[in-house]
mmCIF file of C-alpha atoms in Angstrom:
data_model
loop_
_atom_site.group_PDB
_atom_site.id
_atom_site.type_symbol
_atom_site.label_atom_id
_atom_site.label_comp_id
_atom_site.label_asym_id
_atom_site.label_seq_id
_atom_site.Cartn_x
_atom_site.Cartn_y
_atom_site.Cartn_z
ATOM 1 C CA MET K 1 13.830 -37.924 3.718
ATOM 2 C CA LYS K 2 10.133 -37.238 4.077
ATOM 3 C CA GLU K 3 10.697 -34.509 6.628
ATOM 4 C CA HIS K 4 13.060 -32.729 4.288
ATOM 5 C CA THR K 5 10.524 -32.961 1.454
ATOM 6 C CA LEU K 6 7.805 -31.485 3.840
ATOM 7 C CA GLU K 7 10.132 -28.602 4.851
ATOM 8 C CA THR K 8 10.889 -27.894 1.237
ATOM 9 C CA LYS K 9 7.200 -27.911 0.349
ATOM 10 C CA SER K 10 6.305 -25.588 3.297
ATOM 11 C CA ALA K 11 9.143 -23.173 2.406
ATOM 12 C CA ALA K 12 7.959 -23.155 -1.278
ATOM 13 C CA ALA K 13 4.433 -22.527 -0.152
ATOM 14 C CA ALA K 14 5.555 -19.672 2.126
ATOM 15 C CA ALA K 15 7.638 -18.117 -0.671
ATOM 16 C CA ALA K 16 4.536 -18.382 -2.996
ATOM 17 C CA ALA K 17 2.402 -16.736 -0.321
ATOM 18 C CA ALA K 18 4.964 -13.954 0.061
ATOM 19 C CA ARG K 19 5.031 -13.450 -3.733
ATOM 20 C CA ALA K 20 1.239 -13.204 -3.852
ATOM 21 C CA ALA K 21 1.189 -10.817 -0.966
ATOM 22 C CA ALA K 22 3.920 -8.644 -2.552
ATOM 23 C CA ALA K 23 2.009 -8.655 -5.824
ATOM 24 C CA ALA K 24 -1.234 -7.598 -4.064
ATOM 25 C CA ALA K 25 0.600 -4.815 -2.281
ATOM 26 C CA MET K 26 2.174 -3.584 -5.522
ATOM 27 C CA ASN K 27 -1.215 -3.684 -7.234
ATOM 28 C CA ALA K 28 -2.824 -1.665 -4.365
ATOM 29 C CA ALA K 29 0.015 0.885 -4.483
ATOM 30 C CA ALA K 30 -0.330 1.241 -8.292
ATOM 31 C CA LYS K 31 -4.074 1.884 -7.916
ATOM 32 C CA THR K 32 -3.483 4.473 -5.244
ATOM 33 C CA ALA K 33 -0.865 6.207 -7.357
ATOM 34 C CA GLU K 34 -3.151 6.179 -10.341
ATOM 35 C CA THR K 35 -6.040 7.663 -8.312
ATOM 36 C CA THR K 36 -3.756 10.131 -6.546
ATOM 37 C CA GLY K 37 -2.465 11.283 -9.981
ATOM 38 C CA ARG K 38 -6.029 11.845 -11.193
ATOM 39 C CA HIS K 39 -7.071 13.743 -8.152
ATOM 40 C CA LYS K 40 -4.058 16.061 -8.316
ATOM 41 C CA HIS K 41 -4.939 17.063 -11.880
ATOM 42 C CA THR K 42 -8.667 17.206 -11.778
ATOM 43 C CA ASN K 43 -9.183 19.496 -8.694
ATOM 44 C CA ILE K 44 -7.384 22.561 -10.023
ATOM 45 C CA THR K 45 -9.934 25.211 -10.565
ATOM 46 C CA LEU K 46 -9.898 28.970 -11.011
ATOM 47 C CA CYS K 47 -11.362 30.781 -7.940
ATOM 48 C CA SER K 48 -12.760 34.284 -8.058
ATOM 49 C CA THR K 49 -13.222 35.091 -4.322
ATOM 50 C CA PRO K 50 -10.898 34.746 -1.320
ATOM 51 C CA GLN K 51 -13.516 32.499 0.292
ATOM 52 C CA GLN K 52 -13.469 30.136 -2.680
ATOM 53 C CA GLN K 53 -9.685 30.054 -2.735
ATOM 54 C CA GLN K 54 -9.656 29.210 0.931
ATOM 55 C CA GLN K 55 -12.219 26.363 0.469
ATOM 56 C CA GLN K 56 -10.220 24.980 -2.420
ATOM 57 C CA GLN K 57 -6.984 25.081 -0.335
ATOM 58 C CA GLN K 58 -8.732 23.238 2.493
ATOM 59 C CA HIS K 59 -10.146 20.679 0.096
ATOM 60 C CA GLN K 60 -6.648 20.004 -1.349
ATOM 61 C CA GLN K 61 -5.070 19.804 2.120
ATOM 62 C CA GLN K 62 -7.651 17.221 3.075
ATOM 63 C CA GLN K 63 -6.986 15.132 -0.043
ATOM 64 C CA GLN K 64 -3.294 15.345 0.583
ATOM 65 C CA GLN K 65 -3.772 14.133 4.201
ATOM 66 C CA GLN K 66 -5.928 11.284 2.943
ATOM 67 C CA GLN K 67 -3.464 10.234 0.436
ATOM 68 C CA GLN K 68 -0.618 10.285 3.034
ATOM 69 C CA GLN K 69 -2.785 8.207 5.287
ATOM 70 C CA GLN K 70 -3.400 5.656 2.521
ATOM 71 C CA GLN K 71 0.246 5.451 1.776
ATOM 72 C CA GLN K 72 1.151 4.945 5.395
ATOM 73 C CA GLN K 73 -1.447 2.290 5.730
ATOM 74 C CA GLN K 74 -0.052 0.417 2.606
ATOM 75 C CA GLN K 75 3.475 0.684 3.957
ATOM 76 C CA GLN K 76 2.339 -0.709 7.299
ATOM 77 C CA GLN K 77 0.503 -3.566 5.569
ATOM 78 C CA GLN K 78 3.571 -4.280 3.402
ATOM 79 C CA GLN K 79 5.820 -4.386 6.422
ATOM 80 C CA GLN K 80 3.473 -6.627 8.310
ATOM 81 C CA THR K 81 3.287 -8.991 5.431
ATOM 82 C CA ARG K 82 7.032 -9.130 5.200
ATOM 83 C CA THR K 83 7.466 -9.737 8.938
ATOM 84 C CA ALA K 84 4.802 -12.452 9.000
ATOM 85 C CA THR K 85 6.284 -14.139 6.011
ATOM 86 C CA SER K 86 9.805 -14.026 7.462
ATOM 87 C CA ALA K 87 8.569 -15.542 10.649
ATOM 88 C CA PHE K 88 6.715 -18.265 8.864
ATOM 89 C CA VAL K 89 9.701 -19.081 6.518
ATOM 90 C CA PHE K 90 12.463 -18.840 9.066
ATOM 91 C CA GLY K 91 10.462 -20.143 11.971
ATOM 92 C CA SER K 92 11.015 -17.136 14.279
ATOM 93 C CA SER K 93 8.289 -14.983 15.808
#
């Protein structure tokens, strides 16, 4: 009886940890989306020379690459969290 209670408590704790990790990941994704949206709208400028246009394009490409990297990192973190939580809850590795 006590063992069953301990298993139930540890499963509940694991589920709570998974919910907290998911909430943190969602908050981080929302922050990135908000920041990404701001960047996309604030960096549009009118350029008068070809050199300025090229610099602007390079700047936008760099920002897009950074945003993609952030999104990939978040996806990896979310997947690692899900995998670790599953392993903890179901007892597999």
